[in-house]
Amino acid sequence: MGSGTTLVEAKLLGRNAVGIDINPQSVSISETNLQFQCETQSKIFTRKGNATDLNFIKDSRIDFICTHPPYANIIRYSKGIDGDISLLDVDSFLNEMYKVAKECYRVLKKGKMCAVMIGDVRKYGKVIPLGFRMMECFLQAGFMNKEIIIKEQHNCLSTDYWKEQNRNFLLLAHEYIFIFQK
Ligand SMILES: C[S@@+](CC[C@H](N)C(=O)[O-])C[C@H]1O[C@@H](n2cnc3c(N)ncnc32)[C@H](O)[C@@H]1O
């Protein structure tokens, strides 16, 4: 859920939706952001939970999944919440994302889509292709690749800082939106 962007869009589109986040603060921010009137009718649920275990949803019930996980530990979303995958190094993060992918596959109806947004990371001067490594988790979980969308990134916090530096690398200025199909 993060701050609830996806749920806000679902509400505007009149789609029923359930949003999950491990961080109770995210749940309350999302609930605040959802307090607006609109012409469409929908049922929106928020829930504190771990995306690696969606046991409150039966198999093959969901029409569409839209998820935006942390980019490993590039931004830490909490100071130590158990299950928060933004606290994990790349390999542990990918282990957890494989569990997320399997749960996504289980709850989605056959033929339906799962959209995942993620970016690559740079550590110690090297690019770690986190996007493609995470894509493999979803393929191993059983999904097919329907689309790979490159999304340009604008106004990154660090861009101005790096522009001033005498650097010998390119700034990462894109993210991926993978569209997987069950
Ligand atoms: C990149 S943010 C999502 C931002 C969101 N797209 C928005 O517009 O606000 C990633 C979120 O994943 C959450 N998160 C981390 N580990 C999780 C887990 N195991 N299960 C569910 N959510 C988790 C974090 O608390 C954070 O809110």
XYZ file of N, CA and C and ligand atoms in Angstrom:
573
model
N 0.808 -1.221 0.000
C 0.000 0.000 0.000
C 0.837 1.266 0.000
N 1.917 1.307 0.790
C 2.648 2.565 0.933
C 1.729 3.632 1.487
N 1.532 4.694 0.705
C 0.602 5.746 1.157
C -0.781 5.567 0.548
N -1.000 4.463 -0.154
C -2.349 4.125 -0.612
C -2.695 4.567 -2.020
N -1.677 4.928 -2.820
C -1.945 5.431 -4.183
C -2.825 4.458 -4.989
N -2.470 3.187 -4.931
C -3.199 2.204 -5.738
C -4.653 2.101 -5.294
N -4.869 2.159 -3.972
C -6.244 2.077 -3.463
C -7.048 3.322 -3.835
N -6.387 4.471 -3.815
C -7.071 5.718 -4.216
C -7.517 5.602 -5.672
N -6.627 5.090 -6.528
C -6.986 4.937 -7.947
C -8.101 3.908 -8.115
N -8.048 2.836 -7.317
C -9.104 1.810 -7.393
C -10.450 2.438 -7.022
N -10.442 3.239 -5.977
C -11.685 3.885 -5.533
C -12.228 4.801 -6.637
N -11.329 5.591 -7.255
C -11.757 6.505 -8.322
C -12.329 5.738 -9.515
N -11.776 4.525 -9.747
C -12.226 3.716 -10.890
C -13.438 2.848 -10.551
N -13.850 2.879 -9.272
C -14.997 2.063 -8.870
C -14.667 0.586 -8.779
N -13.403 0.260 -8.524
C -13.011 -1.154 -8.404
C -12.921 -1.540 -6.942
N -13.382 -2.744 -6.596
C -13.184 -3.264 -5.243
C -11.711 -3.608 -5.087
N -11.155 -3.333 -3.901
C -9.717 -3.582 -3.736
C -9.383 -3.896 -2.291
N -8.316 -4.693 -2.137
C -7.752 -4.908 -0.806
C -6.274 -4.539 -0.870
N -5.842 -3.701 0.068
C -4.447 -3.268 0.121
C -3.769 -3.828 1.359
N -2.497 -4.229 1.182
C -1.757 -4.848 2.288
C -0.435 -4.117 2.484
N -0.083 -3.888 3.724
C 1.263 -3.372 4.028
C 1.667 -3.898 5.401
N 2.953 -4.154 5.563
C 3.479 -4.684 6.823
C 3.545 -3.600 7.897
N 3.512 -2.336 7.465
C 3.753 -1.216 8.378
C 2.423 -0.568 8.792
N 2.083 -0.595 10.104
C 0.798 -0.017 10.523
C 0.659 1.468 10.168
N 1.812 2.157 10.091
C 1.767 3.575 9.715
C 1.259 3.729 8.275
N 1.679 2.823 7.418
C 1.225 2.849 6.030
C -0.290 2.629 5.965
N -0.776 1.724 6.832
C -2.219 1.446 6.850
C -2.968 2.712 7.249
N -2.496 3.413 8.277
C -3.257 4.597 8.718
C -3.127 5.745 7.709
N -1.956 5.904 7.082
C -1.818 6.973 6.059
C -2.761 6.673 4.884
N -2.798 5.400 4.475
C -3.673 5.025 3.350
C -5.133 5.292 3.696
N -5.509 4.936 4.922
C -6.916 5.154 5.322
C -7.262 6.638 5.296
N -6.320 7.471 5.720
C -6.555 8.925 5.669
C -6.712 9.375 4.216
N -5.822 8.886 3.352
C -5.858 9.308 1.938
C -7.109 8.811 1.207
N -7.744 7.789 1.805
C -8.948 7.239 1.158
C -10.230 7.960 1.593
N -10.076 8.918 2.506
C -11.269 9.607 2.995
C -11.670 10.755 2.081
N -12.212 10.393 0.937
C -12.753 11.418 0.043
C -14.011 10.856 -0.619
N -14.867 11.756 -1.017
C -16.099 11.352 -1.686
C -15.831 11.265 -3.181
N -16.431 10.277 -3.836
C -16.372 10.278 -5.307
C -17.649 9.641 -5.842
N -17.843 9.778 -7.146
C -19.122 9.348 -7.738
C -19.212 7.837 -7.861
N -18.055 7.164 -7.905
C -18.067 5.714 -8.105
C -18.316 4.981 -6.784
N -18.799 3.762 -6.896
C -19.075 2.921 -5.719
C -18.102 1.753 -5.701
N -17.438 1.542 -4.591
C -16.571 0.365 -4.498
C -16.331 0.014 -3.040
N -15.838 -1.208 -2.816
C -15.481 -1.629 -1.452
C -13.956 -1.687 -1.391
N -13.387 -0.898 -0.497
C -11.925 -0.848 -0.368
C -11.554 -1.304 1.039
N -10.659 -2.283 1.124
C -10.200 -2.784 2.427
C -8.710 -2.524 2.583
N -8.319 -2.127 3.789
C -6.886 -2.003 4.097
C -6.562 -3.068 5.139
N -5.326 -3.526 5.122
C -4.978 -4.600 6.044
C -3.484 -4.567 6.356
N -3.157 -4.669 7.634
C -1.743 -4.822 8.008
C -1.403 -6.290 7.811
N -0.435 -6.590 6.981
C -0.108 -7.992 6.740
C 1.168 -8.124 5.950
N 1.611 -9.369 5.820
C 2.853 -9.669 5.121
C 2.503 -10.263 3.756
N 2.997 -9.645 2.699
C 2.656 -10.094 1.348
C 3.205 -11.480 1.027
N 4.083 -12.008 1.889
C 4.584 -13.377 1.670
C 3.552 -14.419 2.116
N 2.508 -13.965 2.804
C 1.497 -14.904 3.317
C 0.114 -14.261 3.240
N -0.601 -14.584 2.166
C -1.933 -13.993 1.946
C -3.018 -15.003 2.315
N -2.817 -15.683 3.451
C -3.701 -16.815 3.773
C -5.159 -16.412 4.006
N -5.425 -15.105 4.128
C -6.811 -14.657 4.303
C -7.534 -14.565 2.952
N -6.807 -14.854 1.864
C -7.439 -14.868 0.524
C -7.392 -16.293 -0.025
N -8.559 -16.788 -0.459
C -8.606 -18.153 -1.015
C -7.958 -18.179 -2.403
N -7.674 -19.379 -2.905
C -7.036 -19.542 -4.221
C -7.913 -18.942 -5.324
N -7.272 -18.375 -6.336
C -7.925 -17.953 -7.585
C -9.135 -17.049 -7.352
N -8.974 -16.024 -6.515
C -10.085 -15.121 -6.210
C -9.892 -13.711 -6.778
N -8.653 -13.368 -7.139
C -8.314 -11.961 -7.402
C -8.220 -11.704 -8.914
N -8.750 -10.555 -9.347
C -8.785 -10.214 -10.780
C -7.529 -9.496 -11.249
N -6.864 -8.788 -10.341
C -5.684 -8.005 -10.756
C -4.832 -7.714 -9.525
N -3.523 -7.868 -9.665
C -2.608 -7.510 -8.565
C -1.711 -6.379 -9.049
N -1.533 -5.407 -8.182
C -0.678 -4.268 -8.506
C 0.226 -4.068 -7.292
N 1.528 -4.265 -7.443
C 2.385 -4.175 -6.274
C 3.674 -3.405 -6.579
N 4.134 -2.711 -5.583
C 5.320 -1.857 -5.714
C 6.186 -2.117 -4.484
N 6.999 -3.175 -4.549
C 7.794 -3.529 -3.363
C 8.937 -2.538 -3.137
N 9.578 -2.603 -1.965
C 10.800 -1.830 -1.773
C 11.855 -2.318 -2.774
N 12.888 -1.513 -3.012
C 13.984 -1.920 -3.902
C 15.097 -2.435 -2.994
N 14.896 -3.648 -2.450
C 15.749 -4.186 -1.370
C 15.861 -3.107 -0.290
N 17.079 -2.850 0.195
C 17.177 -1.911 1.335
C 17.635 -0.502 0.938
N 17.348 -0.095 -0.312
C 17.728 1.249 -0.778
C 17.002 2.316 0.048
N 15.692 2.112 0.282
C 14.943 2.968 1.224
C 14.380 2.041 2.292
N 14.706 2.300 3.553
C 14.177 1.473 4.642
C 12.889 2.108 5.128
N 11.809 1.339 5.047
C 10.489 1.911 5.383
C 10.156 1.816 6.864
N 10.969 1.071 7.641
C 10.726 1.034 9.087
C 12.059 0.832 9.788
N 12.003 0.949 11.117
C 13.263 0.805 11.870
C 13.458 -0.623 12.370
N 12.595 -1.543 12.043
C 12.810 -2.912 12.518
C 11.533 -3.724 12.611
N 10.551 -3.406 11.771
C 9.309 -4.191 11.798
C 9.595 -5.581 11.240
N 9.176 -6.592 12.005
C 9.387 -7.976 11.599
C 8.685 -8.224 10.255
N 9.412 -8.731 9.268
C 8.807 -9.026 7.959
C 8.965 -7.899 6.951
N 9.463 -6.742 7.390
C 9.656 -5.616 6.456
C 10.822 -5.939 5.518
N 10.516 -6.174 4.243
C 11.572 -6.616 3.315
C 12.465 -5.457 2.860
N 12.130 -4.224 3.271
C 13.025 -3.098 2.949
C 14.239 -3.076 3.876
N 14.293 -4.021 4.823
C 15.443 -4.082 5.732
C 16.439 -5.152 5.291
N 16.141 -5.815 4.160
C 16.941 -6.998 3.767
C 17.953 -6.688 2.668
N 19.087 -7.420 2.681
C 20.034 -7.285 1.570
C 19.427 -7.960 0.333
N 20.112 -7.785 -0.803
C 19.505 -8.188 -2.080
C 19.085 -9.663 -2.095
N 19.976 -10.568 -1.665
C 19.649 -11.996 -1.769
C 18.478 -12.376 -0.858
N 18.479 -11.840 0.377
C 17.365 -12.156 1.289
C 16.073 -11.527 0.777
N 16.181 -10.328 0.215
C 15.012 -9.660 -0.370
C 14.399 -10.531 -1.483
N 15.282 -11.064 -2.355
C 14.771 -11.875 -3.471
C 14.135 -13.172 -2.973
N 14.689 -13.763 -1.900
C 14.054 -14.956 -1.306
C 12.626 -14.650 -0.887
N 12.444 -13.487 -0.237
C 11.098 -13.108 0.220
C 10.196 -12.797 -0.973
N 10.768 -12.149 -2.010
C 9.946 -11.813 -3.183
C 9.483 -13.069 -3.923
N 10.275 -14.148 -3.833
C 9.829 -15.398 -4.439
C 8.566 -15.896 -3.721
N 8.559 -15.739 -2.380
C 7.357 -16.140 -1.615
C 6.173 -15.247 -1.992
N 6.442 -13.941 -2.162
C 5.373 -13.013 -2.570
C 4.825 -13.449 -3.933
N 5.746 -13.772 -4.867
C 5.337 -14.165 -6.220
C 4.456 -15.418 -6.175
N 4.829 -16.382 -5.322
C 4.041 -17.633 -5.238
C 2.635 -17.343 -4.692
N 2.564 -16.442 -3.696
C 1.255 -16.086 -3.144
C 0.411 -15.338 -4.181
N 1.067 -14.436 -4.923
C 0.348 -13.703 -5.976
C -0.229 -14.695 -6.984
N 0.592 -15.675 -7.360
C 0.157 -16.667 -8.345
C -1.041 -17.454 -7.796
N -0.963 -17.808 -6.535
C -2.018 -18.627 -5.922
C -3.361 -17.890 -5.889
N -3.340 -16.605 -5.498
C -4.628 -15.914 -5.273
C -5.241 -15.363 -6.563
N -4.413 -15.228 -7.620
C -4.906 -14.637 -8.867
C -5.729 -15.655 -9.663
N -6.765 -15.150 -10.368
C -7.526 -16.039 -11.257
C -6.684 -16.352 -12.493
N -6.922 -17.522 -13.097
C -6.170 -17.929 -14.297
C -6.386 -16.910 -15.426
N -5.304 -16.548 -16.095
C -5.397 -15.613 -17.226
C -5.304 -14.146 -16.819
N -5.380 -13.868 -15.511
C -5.376 -12.467 -15.043
C -3.939 -11.958 -14.833
N -3.824 -10.647 -14.628
C -2.512 -9.978 -14.652
C -2.034 -9.543 -13.257
N -0.721 -9.534 -13.137
C -0.061 -9.051 -11.924
C 0.993 -8.027 -12.367
N 0.820 -6.778 -11.943
C 1.759 -5.710 -12.334
C 2.689 -5.410 -11.166
N 3.984 -5.394 -11.442
C 4.970 -5.135 -10.375
C 5.917 -4.024 -10.832
N 6.016 -2.979 -10.013
C 6.966 -1.908 -10.343
C 8.211 -2.043 -9.472
N 9.377 -1.956 -10.097
C 10.644 -2.058 -9.347
C 11.770 -1.415 -10.161
N 12.808 -0.999 -9.493
C 13.963 -0.420 -10.181
C 15.230 -1.174 -9.834
N 16.294 -0.894 -10.578
C 17.601 -1.471 -10.277
C 18.273 -0.638 -9.189
N 19.372 -1.158 -8.655
C 20.106 -0.406 -7.633
C 21.593 -0.422 -7.977
N 22.306 0.571 -7.462
C 23.760 0.609 -7.662
C 24.422 0.538 -6.296
N 25.373 -0.395 -6.161
C 26.086 -0.533 -4.884
C 27.568 -0.664 -5.156
N 28.381 0.056 -4.429
C 29.838 0.018 -4.573
C 30.245 0.153 -6.041
N 29.590 1.061 -6.770
C 29.963 1.343 -8.164
C 29.425 0.358 -9.186
N 28.707 -0.685 -8.728
C 28.189 -1.681 -9.688
C 26.669 -1.643 -9.714
N 26.118 -1.880 -10.915
C 24.655 -1.971 -11.015
C 24.228 -3.383 -10.643
N 23.265 -3.475 -9.740
C 22.646 -4.775 -9.431
C 21.304 -4.784 -10.165
N 21.122 -5.708 -11.117
C 19.884 -5.695 -11.910
C 18.699 -6.281 -11.128
N 18.331 -5.555 -10.075
C 17.303 -6.053 -9.158
C 15.989 -6.337 -9.888
N 15.679 -5.473 -10.863
C 14.431 -5.643 -11.616
C 14.375 -7.008 -12.291
N 15.417 -7.343 -13.047
C 15.409 -8.619 -13.774
C 15.543 -9.806 -12.822
N 16.296 -9.603 -11.740
C 16.413 -10.713 -10.776
C 15.062 -10.980 -10.112
N 14.314 -9.916 -9.825
C 12.989 -10.107 -9.244
C 12.012 -10.705 -10.272
N 12.174 -10.278 -11.529
C 11.333 -10.839 -12.603
C 11.465 -12.364 -12.617
N 12.691 -12.864 -12.426
C 12.918 -14.310 -12.420
C 12.107 -15.002 -11.320
N 11.963 -14.329 -10.172
C 11.169 -14.917 -9.073
C 9.736 -15.165 -9.538
N 9.175 -14.194 -10.271
C 7.786 -14.322 -10.723
C 7.664 -15.390 -11.809
N 8.692 -15.498 -12.667
C 8.649 -16.538 -13.704
C 8.761 -17.918 -13.060
N 9.650 -18.021 -12.056
C 9.809 -19.311 -11.362
C 8.533 -19.691 -10.609
N 7.793 -18.693 -10.169
C 6.545 -18.971 -9.450
C 5.436 -19.435 -10.397
N 5.665 -19.331 -11.708
C 4.688 -19.855 -12.662
C 4.121 -18.828 -13.635
N 4.426 -17.547 -13.418
C 3.872 -16.505 -14.284
C 4.532 -16.505 -15.658
N 3.819 -15.918 -16.645
C 4.404 -15.621 -17.957
C 4.613 -14.120 -18.034
N 5.601 -13.712 -18.846
C 5.842 -12.278 -19.048
C 4.914 -11.762 -20.131
N 4.042 -10.852 -19.776
C 3.146 -10.285 -20.795
C 3.788 -9.024 -21.388
N 4.309 -8.159 -20.525
C 4.960 -6.918 -20.977
C 6.099 -6.570 -20.019
N 7.126 -5.898 -20.557
C 8.128 -5.234 -19.714
C 8.099 -3.760 -20.107
N 7.614 -2.932 -19.202
C 7.470 -1.499 -19.500
C 8.616 -0.747 -18.816
N 9.269 0.128 -19.551
C 10.314 0.980 -18.970
C 9.671 2.312 -18.612
N 9.753 2.651 -17.335
C 9.150 3.906 -16.870
C 10.270 4.889 -16.552
N 10.235 6.033 -17.216
C 11.260 7.059 -16.954
C 11.061 7.613 -15.550
N 12.162 7.843 -14.851
C 12.073 8.391 -13.493
C 12.465 9.853 -13.522
N 11.623 10.692 -12.962
C 11.918 12.120 -12.932
C 12.122 12.581 -11.495
N 12.845 13.656 -11.322
C 12.963 14.321 -10.018
C 13.409 13.399 -8.889
N 14.421 12.554 -9.147
C 14.957 11.731 -8.064
C 15.658 12.657 -7.065
N 15.538 12.341 -5.809
C 16.112 13.197 -4.765
C 17.611 13.422 -4.969
N 18.324 12.361 -5.405
C 19.783 12.437 -5.453
C 20.303 12.997 -6.778
N 19.441 13.221 -7.764
C 19.916 13.586 -9.102
C 20.760 14.852 -9.069
N 20.269 15.898 -8.408
C 20.998 17.164 -8.400
C 22.361 16.996 -7.739
N 22.395 16.203 -6.665
C 23.668 15.962 -5.984
C 24.678 15.341 -6.943
N 24.260 14.267 -7.631
C 25.196 13.550 -8.502
C 25.582 14.373 -9.721
N 24.674 15.259 -10.182
C 24.985 16.115 -11.337
C 26.204 16.984 -11.036
N 26.359 17.356 -9.770
C 27.463 18.246 -9.380
C 28.790 17.491 -9.266
N 28.729 16.179 -9.157
C 29.940 15.397 -8.897
C 30.664 15.052 -10.202
N 31.977 14.839 -10.068
C 32.761 14.386 -11.207
C 32.640 12.858 -11.235
N 31.634 12.338 -11.899
C 31.348 10.913 -11.781
C 31.641 10.187 -13.087
N 31.870 8.880 -12.987
C 32.144 8.107 -14.203
C 31.088 7.021 -14.377
N 29.863 7.362 -14.036
C 28.763 6.406 -14.258
C 27.501 7.167 -14.634
N 26.572 6.433 -15.222
C 25.291 7.040 -15.616
C 24.314 6.939 -14.455
N 23.473 7.931 -14.325
C 22.439 7.854 -13.292
C 21.372 6.856 -13.730
N 20.873 6.084 -12.788
C 19.751 5.188 -13.101
C 18.512 6.069 -13.206
N 17.923 6.123 -14.383
C 16.819 7.065 -14.579
C 15.569 6.364 -15.103
N 15.469 5.056 -14.792
C 14.256 4.340 -15.209
C 13.914 3.266 -14.174
N 12.663 2.878 -14.208
C 12.200 1.728 -13.414
C 11.474 0.798 -14.385
N 11.101 -0.370 -13.899
C 10.352 -1.312 -14.737
C 8.948 -1.497 -14.180
N 8.006 -1.680 -15.089
C 6.708 -2.217 -14.674
C 6.570 -3.540 -15.426
N 6.682 -4.629 -14.686
C 6.506 -5.956 -15.285
C 5.026 -6.310 -15.235
N 4.518 -6.764 -16.358
C 3.132 -7.255 -16.375
C 3.224 -8.771 -16.561
N 2.872 -9.485 -15.496
C 2.905 -10.949 -15.539
C 1.485 -11.477 -15.701
N 1.383 -12.597 -16.383
C 0.059 -13.226 -16.560
C 0.069 -14.632 -15.983
N -1.014 -14.959 -15.290
C -1.138 -16.337 -14.760
C -1.747 -17.218 -15.848
C 7.794 1.324 -2.516
S 6.712 1.355 -1.112
C 5.107 1.396 -1.862
C 4.729 2.816 -2.263
C 3.359 2.926 -2.874
N 3.381 2.489 -4.276
C 2.814 4.358 -2.804
O 2.437 4.913 -3.843
O 2.788 4.937 -1.734
C 6.898 -0.283 -0.487
C 6.017 -0.649 0.704
O 6.224 -2.048 0.968
C 5.967 -2.239 2.357
N 6.465 -3.573 2.769
C 7.713 -3.948 3.126
N 7.754 -5.257 3.433
C 6.492 -5.744 3.230
C 5.899 -7.033 3.370
N 6.607 -8.110 3.740
N 4.570 -7.155 3.118
C 3.835 -6.088 2.752
N 4.336 -4.834 2.598
C 5.664 -4.667 2.821
C 6.650 -1.052 3.012
O 6.147 -0.833 4.321
C 6.311 0.085 2.017
O 5.158 0.791 2.423
